[in-house]
PDB file of C-alpha atoms in Angstrom:
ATOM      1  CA  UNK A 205      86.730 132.917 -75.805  1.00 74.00           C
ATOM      2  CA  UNK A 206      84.537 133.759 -78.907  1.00 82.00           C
ATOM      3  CA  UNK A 207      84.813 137.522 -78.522  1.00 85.00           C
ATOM      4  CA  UNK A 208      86.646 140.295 -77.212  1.00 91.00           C
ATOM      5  CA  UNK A 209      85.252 142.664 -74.854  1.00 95.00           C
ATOM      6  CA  UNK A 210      86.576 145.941 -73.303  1.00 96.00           C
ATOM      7  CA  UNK A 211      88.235 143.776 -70.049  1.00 95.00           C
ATOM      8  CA  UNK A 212      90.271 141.909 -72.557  1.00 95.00           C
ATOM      9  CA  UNK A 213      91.569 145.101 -74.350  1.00 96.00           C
ATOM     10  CA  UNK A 214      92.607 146.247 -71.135  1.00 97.00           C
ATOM     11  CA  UNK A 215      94.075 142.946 -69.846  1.00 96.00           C
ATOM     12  CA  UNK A 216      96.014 142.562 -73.297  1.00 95.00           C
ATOM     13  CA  UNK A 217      97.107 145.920 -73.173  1.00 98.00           C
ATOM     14  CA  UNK A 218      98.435 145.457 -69.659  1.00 98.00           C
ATOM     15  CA  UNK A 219     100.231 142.291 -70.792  1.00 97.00           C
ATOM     16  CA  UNK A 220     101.290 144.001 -73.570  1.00 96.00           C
ATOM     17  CA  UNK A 221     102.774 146.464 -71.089  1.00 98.00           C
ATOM     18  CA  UNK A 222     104.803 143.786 -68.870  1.00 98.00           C
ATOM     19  CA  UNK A 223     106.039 142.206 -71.693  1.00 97.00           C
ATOM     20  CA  UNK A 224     107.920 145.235 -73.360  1.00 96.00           C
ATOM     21  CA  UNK A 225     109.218 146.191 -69.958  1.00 97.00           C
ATOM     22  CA  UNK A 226     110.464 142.486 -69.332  1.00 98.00           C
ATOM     23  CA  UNK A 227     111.912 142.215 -72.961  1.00 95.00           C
ATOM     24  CA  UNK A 228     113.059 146.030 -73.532  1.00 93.00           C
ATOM     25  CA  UNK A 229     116.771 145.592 -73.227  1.00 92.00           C
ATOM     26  CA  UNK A 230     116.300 142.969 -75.834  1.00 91.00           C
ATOM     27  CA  UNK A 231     114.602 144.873 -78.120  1.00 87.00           C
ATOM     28  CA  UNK A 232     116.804 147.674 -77.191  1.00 85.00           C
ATOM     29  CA  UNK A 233     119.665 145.629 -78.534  1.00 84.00           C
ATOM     30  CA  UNK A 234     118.246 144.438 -82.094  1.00 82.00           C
ATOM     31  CA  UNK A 235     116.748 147.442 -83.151  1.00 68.00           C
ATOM     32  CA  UNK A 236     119.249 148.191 -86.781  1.00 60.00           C
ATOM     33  CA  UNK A 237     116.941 150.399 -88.517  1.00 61.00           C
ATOM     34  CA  UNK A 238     116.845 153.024 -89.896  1.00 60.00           C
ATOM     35  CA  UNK A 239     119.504 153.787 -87.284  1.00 63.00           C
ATOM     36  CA  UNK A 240     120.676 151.315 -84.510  1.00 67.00           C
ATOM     37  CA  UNK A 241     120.178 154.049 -82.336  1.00 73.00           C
ATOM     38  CA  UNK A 242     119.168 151.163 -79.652  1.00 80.00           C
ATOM     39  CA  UNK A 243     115.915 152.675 -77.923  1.00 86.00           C
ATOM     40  CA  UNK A 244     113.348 150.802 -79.904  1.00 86.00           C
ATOM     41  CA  UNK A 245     111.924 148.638 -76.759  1.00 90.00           C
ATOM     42  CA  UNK A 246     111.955 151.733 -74.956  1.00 93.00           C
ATOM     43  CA  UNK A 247     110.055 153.843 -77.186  1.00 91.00           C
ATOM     44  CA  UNK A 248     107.697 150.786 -77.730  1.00 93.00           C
ATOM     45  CA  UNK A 249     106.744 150.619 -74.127  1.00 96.00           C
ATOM     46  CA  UNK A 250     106.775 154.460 -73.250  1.00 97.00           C
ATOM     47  CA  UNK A 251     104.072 154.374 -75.913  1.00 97.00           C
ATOM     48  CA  UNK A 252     102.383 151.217 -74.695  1.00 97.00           C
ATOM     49  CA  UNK A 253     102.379 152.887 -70.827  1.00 98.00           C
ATOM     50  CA  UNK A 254     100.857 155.916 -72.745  1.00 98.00           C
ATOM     51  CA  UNK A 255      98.129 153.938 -74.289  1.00 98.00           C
ATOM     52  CA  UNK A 256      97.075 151.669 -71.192  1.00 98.00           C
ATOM     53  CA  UNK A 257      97.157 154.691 -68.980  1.00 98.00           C
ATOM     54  CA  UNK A 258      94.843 156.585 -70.952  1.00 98.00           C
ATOM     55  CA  UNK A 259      92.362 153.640 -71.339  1.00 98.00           C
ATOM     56  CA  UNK A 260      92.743 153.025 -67.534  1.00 98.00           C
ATOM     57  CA  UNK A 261      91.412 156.725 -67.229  1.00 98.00           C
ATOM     58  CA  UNK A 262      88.645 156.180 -70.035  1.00 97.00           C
ATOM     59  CA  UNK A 263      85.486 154.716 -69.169  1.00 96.00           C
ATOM     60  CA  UNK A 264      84.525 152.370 -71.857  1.00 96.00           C
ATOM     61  CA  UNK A 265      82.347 149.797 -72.118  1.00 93.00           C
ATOM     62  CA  UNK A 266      83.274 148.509 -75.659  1.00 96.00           C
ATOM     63  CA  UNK A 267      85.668 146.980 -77.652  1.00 95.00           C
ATOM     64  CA  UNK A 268      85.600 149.826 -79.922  1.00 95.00           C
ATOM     65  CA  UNK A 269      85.663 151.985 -76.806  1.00 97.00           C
ATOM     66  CA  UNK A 270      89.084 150.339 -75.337  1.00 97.00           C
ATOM     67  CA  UNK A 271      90.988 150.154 -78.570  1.00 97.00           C
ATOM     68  CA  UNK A 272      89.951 153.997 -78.977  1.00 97.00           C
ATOM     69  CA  UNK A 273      91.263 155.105 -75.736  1.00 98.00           C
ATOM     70  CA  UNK A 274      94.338 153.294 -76.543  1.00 98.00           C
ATOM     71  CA  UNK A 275      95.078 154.726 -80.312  1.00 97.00           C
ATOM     72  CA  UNK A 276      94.810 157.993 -78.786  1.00 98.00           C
ATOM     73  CA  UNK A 277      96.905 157.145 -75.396  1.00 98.00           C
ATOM     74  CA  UNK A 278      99.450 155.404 -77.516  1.00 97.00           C
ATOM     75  CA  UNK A 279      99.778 158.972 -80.451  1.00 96.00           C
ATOM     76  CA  UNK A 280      99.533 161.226 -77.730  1.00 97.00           C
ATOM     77  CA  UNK A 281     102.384 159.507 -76.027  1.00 97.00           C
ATOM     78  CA  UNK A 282     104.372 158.231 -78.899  1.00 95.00           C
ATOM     79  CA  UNK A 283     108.281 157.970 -78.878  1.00 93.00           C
ATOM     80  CA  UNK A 284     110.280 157.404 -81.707  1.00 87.00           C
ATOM     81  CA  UNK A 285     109.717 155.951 -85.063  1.00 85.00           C
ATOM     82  CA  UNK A 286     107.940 152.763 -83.104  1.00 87.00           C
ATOM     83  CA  UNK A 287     106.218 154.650 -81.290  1.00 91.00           C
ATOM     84  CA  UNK A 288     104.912 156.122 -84.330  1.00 90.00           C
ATOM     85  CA  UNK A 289     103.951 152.656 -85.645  1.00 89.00           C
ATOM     86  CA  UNK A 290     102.262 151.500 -82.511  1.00 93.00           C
ATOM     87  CA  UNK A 291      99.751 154.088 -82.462  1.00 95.00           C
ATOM     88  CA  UNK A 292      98.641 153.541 -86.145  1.00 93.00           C
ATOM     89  CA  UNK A 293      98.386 149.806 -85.271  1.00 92.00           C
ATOM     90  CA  UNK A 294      96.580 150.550 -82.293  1.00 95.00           C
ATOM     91  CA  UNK A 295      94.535 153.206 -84.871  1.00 94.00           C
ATOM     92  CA  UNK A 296      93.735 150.584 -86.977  1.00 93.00           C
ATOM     93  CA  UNK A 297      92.336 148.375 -84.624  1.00 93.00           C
ATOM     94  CA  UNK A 298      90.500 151.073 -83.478  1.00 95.00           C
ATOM     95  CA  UNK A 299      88.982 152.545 -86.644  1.00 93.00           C
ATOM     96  CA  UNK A 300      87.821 148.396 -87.463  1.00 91.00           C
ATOM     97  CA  UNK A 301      86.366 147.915 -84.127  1.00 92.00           C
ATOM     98  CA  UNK A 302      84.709 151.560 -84.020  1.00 92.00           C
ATOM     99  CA  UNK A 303      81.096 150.947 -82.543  1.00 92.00           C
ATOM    100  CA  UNK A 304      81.172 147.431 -81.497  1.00 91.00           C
ATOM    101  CA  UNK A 305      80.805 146.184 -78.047  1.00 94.00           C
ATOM    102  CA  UNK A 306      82.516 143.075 -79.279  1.00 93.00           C
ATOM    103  CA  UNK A 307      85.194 141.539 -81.603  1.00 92.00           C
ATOM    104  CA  UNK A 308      84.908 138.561 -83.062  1.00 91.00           C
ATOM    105  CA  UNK A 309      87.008 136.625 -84.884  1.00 91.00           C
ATOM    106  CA  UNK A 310      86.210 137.941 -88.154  1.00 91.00           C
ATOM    107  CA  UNK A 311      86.374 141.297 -87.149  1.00 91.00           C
ATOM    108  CA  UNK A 312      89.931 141.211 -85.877  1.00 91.00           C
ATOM    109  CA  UNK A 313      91.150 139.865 -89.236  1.00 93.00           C
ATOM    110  CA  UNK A 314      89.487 142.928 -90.388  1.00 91.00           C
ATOM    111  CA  UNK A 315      91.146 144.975 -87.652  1.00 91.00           C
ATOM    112  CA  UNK A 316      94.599 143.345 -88.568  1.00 93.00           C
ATOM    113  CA  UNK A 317      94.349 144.085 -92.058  1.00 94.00           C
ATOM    114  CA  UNK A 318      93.345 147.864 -91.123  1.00 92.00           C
ATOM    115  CA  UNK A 319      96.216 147.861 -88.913  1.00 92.00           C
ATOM    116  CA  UNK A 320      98.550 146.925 -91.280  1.00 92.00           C
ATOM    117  CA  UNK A 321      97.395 149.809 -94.133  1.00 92.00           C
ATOM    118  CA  UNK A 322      97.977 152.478 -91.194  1.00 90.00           C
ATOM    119  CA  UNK A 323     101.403 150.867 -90.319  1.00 90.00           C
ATOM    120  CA  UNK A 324     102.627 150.970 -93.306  1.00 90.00           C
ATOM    121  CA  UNK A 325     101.679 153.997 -94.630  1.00 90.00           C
ATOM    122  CA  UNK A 326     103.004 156.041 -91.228  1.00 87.00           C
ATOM    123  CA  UNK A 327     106.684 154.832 -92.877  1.00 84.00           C
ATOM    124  CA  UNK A 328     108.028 156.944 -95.759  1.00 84.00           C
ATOM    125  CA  UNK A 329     110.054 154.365 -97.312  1.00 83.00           C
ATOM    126  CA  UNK A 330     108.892 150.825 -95.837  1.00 80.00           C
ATOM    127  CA  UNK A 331     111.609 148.585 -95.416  1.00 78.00           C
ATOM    128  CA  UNK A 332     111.740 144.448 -95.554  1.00 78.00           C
ATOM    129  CA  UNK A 333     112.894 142.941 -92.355  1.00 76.00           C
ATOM    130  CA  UNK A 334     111.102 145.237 -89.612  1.00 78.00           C
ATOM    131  CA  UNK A 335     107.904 144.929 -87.512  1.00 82.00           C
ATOM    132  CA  UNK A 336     105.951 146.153 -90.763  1.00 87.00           C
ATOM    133  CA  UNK A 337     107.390 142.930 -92.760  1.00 86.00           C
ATOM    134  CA  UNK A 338     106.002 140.769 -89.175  1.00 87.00           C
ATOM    135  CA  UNK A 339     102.324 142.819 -88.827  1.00 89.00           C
ATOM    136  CA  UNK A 340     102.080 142.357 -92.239  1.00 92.00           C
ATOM    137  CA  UNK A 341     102.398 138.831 -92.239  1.00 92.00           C
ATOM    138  CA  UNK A 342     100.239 138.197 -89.688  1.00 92.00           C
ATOM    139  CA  UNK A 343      97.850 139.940 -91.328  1.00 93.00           C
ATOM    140  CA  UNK A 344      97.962 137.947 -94.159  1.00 93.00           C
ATOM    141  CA  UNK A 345      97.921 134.853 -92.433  1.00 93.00           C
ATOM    142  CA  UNK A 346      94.844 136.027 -90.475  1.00 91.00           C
ATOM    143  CA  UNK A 347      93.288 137.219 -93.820  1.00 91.00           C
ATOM    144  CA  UNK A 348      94.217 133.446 -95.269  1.00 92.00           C
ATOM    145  CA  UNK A 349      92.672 131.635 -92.459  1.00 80.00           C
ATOM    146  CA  UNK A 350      89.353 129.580 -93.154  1.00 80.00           C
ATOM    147  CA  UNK A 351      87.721 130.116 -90.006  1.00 88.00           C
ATOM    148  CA  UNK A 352      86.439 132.891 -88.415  1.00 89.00           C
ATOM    149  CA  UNK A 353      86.668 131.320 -84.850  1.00 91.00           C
ATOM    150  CA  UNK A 354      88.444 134.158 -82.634  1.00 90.00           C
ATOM    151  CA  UNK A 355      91.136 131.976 -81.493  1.00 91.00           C
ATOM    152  CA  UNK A 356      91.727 130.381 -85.154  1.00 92.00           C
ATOM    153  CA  UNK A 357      92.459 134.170 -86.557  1.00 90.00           C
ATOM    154  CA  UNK A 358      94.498 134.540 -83.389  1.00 91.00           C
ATOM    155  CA  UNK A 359      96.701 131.403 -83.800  1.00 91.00           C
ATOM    156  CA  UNK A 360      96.757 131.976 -87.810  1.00 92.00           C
ATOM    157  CA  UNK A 361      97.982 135.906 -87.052  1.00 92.00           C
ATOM    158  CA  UNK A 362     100.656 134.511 -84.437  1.00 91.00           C
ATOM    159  CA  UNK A 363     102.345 131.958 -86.853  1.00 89.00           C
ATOM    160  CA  UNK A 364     102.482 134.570 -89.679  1.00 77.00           C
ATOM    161  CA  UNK A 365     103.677 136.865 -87.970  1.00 54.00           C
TER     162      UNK A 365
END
């Protein structure tokens, strides 16, 4: 695949979807901060739901288009401080892919990176260790990568990350 289209935001997303609800217990049980108040997973994929089911009732026809309908699925229906974070990484994706029909590899590392800045400053006092320490990382490996192949950003982002 060279680029993403809107059918690949929407299969992603519903991947996305199925694997929070396979792996929410899990998450459930390693989420320490700020409170181990154990709900992390859940909040993650009552926001994911949120998102997909809002871009499953958007037509779009764009990259741009999907990741829109899910930044505004995913705040609308945001639980918990994750929650919180998902939708400004889903925001940032957004706001870099605004107006394309397609994403290329270059473009995600741009998304990443925009990602990242929203992430981070949705968290009063960021803290080493959490999902902002692993989307930041990733984005730096993406950002580090020499190619701008799609699946080269992809594979740098996933072992930074």
């Amino acid at each position: 695949m060279r680029a993403l289209d809107a059918v690949a935001v929407r299969q992603w997303a519903d991947a996305c979807v199925r694997s929070l609800d396979a792996n929410r217990e899990d998450i459930d049980r390693i989420n320490v901060f700020p409170v181990p108040d154990g709900d992390t997973g859940t909040n993650l994929l009552q926001t994911m739901r949120s998102a997909l089911d809002n871009l499953l009732r958007t037509p779009v026809d764009s990259v741009g288009g999907a990741l829109a309908a899910l930044a505004r699925g995913a705040l609308a229906g945001a639980r918990g401080n994750s929650g919180v974070i998902l939708s400004q990484v889903l925001r940032g994706l957004a706001e870099a892919a605004q107006g394309a029909s397609t994403a290329t590899g270059a473009s995600l590392r741009r998304a990443l990176l925009r990602a990242d800045e929203l992430a981070t400053a949705a968290v009063s006092e960021p803290v080493p260790g959490t999902v902002l320490s692993v989307l930041g990382a990733a984005a730096a490996a993406a950002r580090a990568g020499g190619s701008d192949e799609l699946g080269d950003v992809v594979t740098a982002a996933g072992g930074g990350g």
